[in-house]
mmCIF file of C-alpha atoms in Angstrom:
data_model
loop_
_atom_site.group_PDB
_atom_site.id
_atom_site.type_symbol
_atom_site.label_atom_id
_atom_site.label_comp_id
_atom_site.label_asym_id
_atom_site.label_seq_id
_atom_site.Cartn_x
_atom_site.Cartn_y
_atom_site.Cartn_z
ATOM 1 C CA MET A 1 0.000 0.000 0.000
ATOM 2 C CA PHE A 2 2.616 2.588 1.046
ATOM 3 C CA PHE A 3 5.072 1.377 -1.578
ATOM 4 C CA SER A 4 2.658 2.033 -4.453
ATOM 5 C CA TYR A 5 1.831 5.474 -3.027
ATOM 6 C CA PHE A 6 5.509 6.461 -2.844
ATOM 7 C CA LYS A 7 6.187 4.907 -6.254
ATOM 8 C CA ASP A 8 3.571 7.263 -7.734
ATOM 9 C CA LEU A 9 5.519 10.235 -6.320
ATOM 10 C CA VAL A 10 8.747 9.399 -8.193
ATOM 11 C CA GLY A 11 9.831 12.451 -10.179
ATOM 12 C CA ARG A 12 7.971 14.886 -7.934
ATOM 13 C CA GLU A 13 9.437 17.293 -5.404
ATOM 14 C CA VAL A 14 8.966 16.057 -1.837
ATOM 15 C CA THR A 15 10.022 17.119 1.636
ATOM 16 C CA VAL A 16 11.319 14.410 3.960
ATOM 17 C CA GLU A 17 11.354 15.072 7.698
ATOM 18 C CA LEU A 18 13.753 12.812 9.578
ATOM 19 C CA LYS A 19 13.414 11.734 13.205
ATOM 20 C CA ASN A 20 16.084 14.270 14.232
ATOM 21 C CA ASP A 21 13.835 17.080 12.839
ATOM 22 C CA LEU A 22 16.078 17.630 9.812
ATOM 23 C CA ALA A 23 13.839 18.369 6.812
ATOM 24 C CA ILE A 24 15.234 17.808 3.318
ATOM 25 C CA ARG A 25 13.492 18.835 0.093
ATOM 26 C CA GLY A 26 14.305 17.269 -3.246
ATOM 27 C CA THR A 27 13.113 15.264 -6.220
ATOM 28 C CA LEU A 28 12.113 11.699 -5.381
ATOM 29 C CA HIS A 29 14.358 9.581 -7.604
ATOM 30 C CA SER A 30 13.468 6.092 -6.401
ATOM 31 C CA VAL A 31 11.843 4.039 -3.654
ATOM 32 C CA ASP A 32 12.101 0.315 -2.918
ATOM 33 C CA GLN A 33 9.753 -2.177 -1.252
ATOM 34 C CA TYR A 34 11.390 -1.448 2.126
ATOM 35 C CA LEU A 35 10.556 2.268 1.656
ATOM 36 C CA ASN A 36 14.187 3.284 1.366
ATOM 37 C CA ILE A 37 14.170 6.422 -0.754
ATOM 38 C CA LYS A 38 16.648 8.325 -2.875
ATOM 39 C CA LEU A 39 16.342 12.091 -3.393
ATOM 40 C CA GLU A 40 18.138 14.198 -6.004
ATOM 41 C CA ASN A 41 18.619 17.973 -6.240
ATOM 42 C CA THR A 42 18.253 18.193 -2.484
ATOM 43 C CA ARG A 43 18.433 21.097 -0.093
ATOM 44 C CA VAL A 44 17.925 21.458 3.636
ATOM 45 C CA VAL A 45 14.714 23.295 4.472
ATOM 46 C CA ASP A 46 16.157 25.170 7.491
ATOM 47 C CA GLN A 47 19.684 25.989 6.325
ATOM 48 C CA ASP A 48 20.301 28.343 9.261
ATOM 49 C CA LYS A 49 19.774 25.481 11.715
ATOM 50 C CA TYR A 50 21.924 23.014 9.713
ATOM 51 C CA PRO A 51 24.615 25.120 7.967
ATOM 52 C CA HIS A 52 26.957 22.128 7.614
ATOM 53 C CA MET A 53 24.380 20.444 5.334
ATOM 54 C CA HIS A 54 24.100 23.213 2.722
ATOM 55 C CA ARG A 55 26.074 21.377 0.005
ATOM 56 C CA ILE A 56 24.171 18.094 -0.144
ATOM 57 C CA SER A 57 22.775 17.183 -3.549
ATOM 58 C CA LEU A 58 21.923 13.472 -3.278
ATOM 59 C CA VAL A 59 20.384 11.740 -0.258
ATOM 60 C CA ASN A 60 19.575 8.101 0.495
ATOM 61 C CA VAL A 61 17.132 7.595 3.365
ATOM 62 C CA SER A 62 16.594 4.210 5.010
ATOM 63 C CA MET A 63 13.239 4.324 6.802
ATOM 64 C CA VAL A 64 14.092 6.887 9.437
ATOM 65 C CA ILE A 65 11.385 9.131 8.073
ATOM 66 C CA HIS A 66 9.162 11.034 10.461
ATOM 67 C CA GLY A 67 7.023 12.622 7.750
ATOM 68 C CA LEU A 68 6.801 13.202 4.013
ATOM 69 C CA ALA A 69 5.107 15.981 2.074
ATOM 70 C CA PHE A 70 5.092 16.825 -1.593
ATOM 71 C CA ALA A 71 4.928 20.117 -3.442
ATOM 72 C CA LYS A 72 1.611 21.139 -4.948
#
């Protein structure tokens, strides 16, 4: 159920909120059946809070997601 939902979002811009409150926005590149996701063209939502993360461009997330939202 969740896998097919996330699979439909591939290619769209999403925001991933991790358990440590770090929010990352980027294009959903891929998702697997374990809900591990890969984001491209990423940026940290609150760059003032996480200045050391300002140069990330590709992120792999392994089910430590707290929330997910997508751009309208």
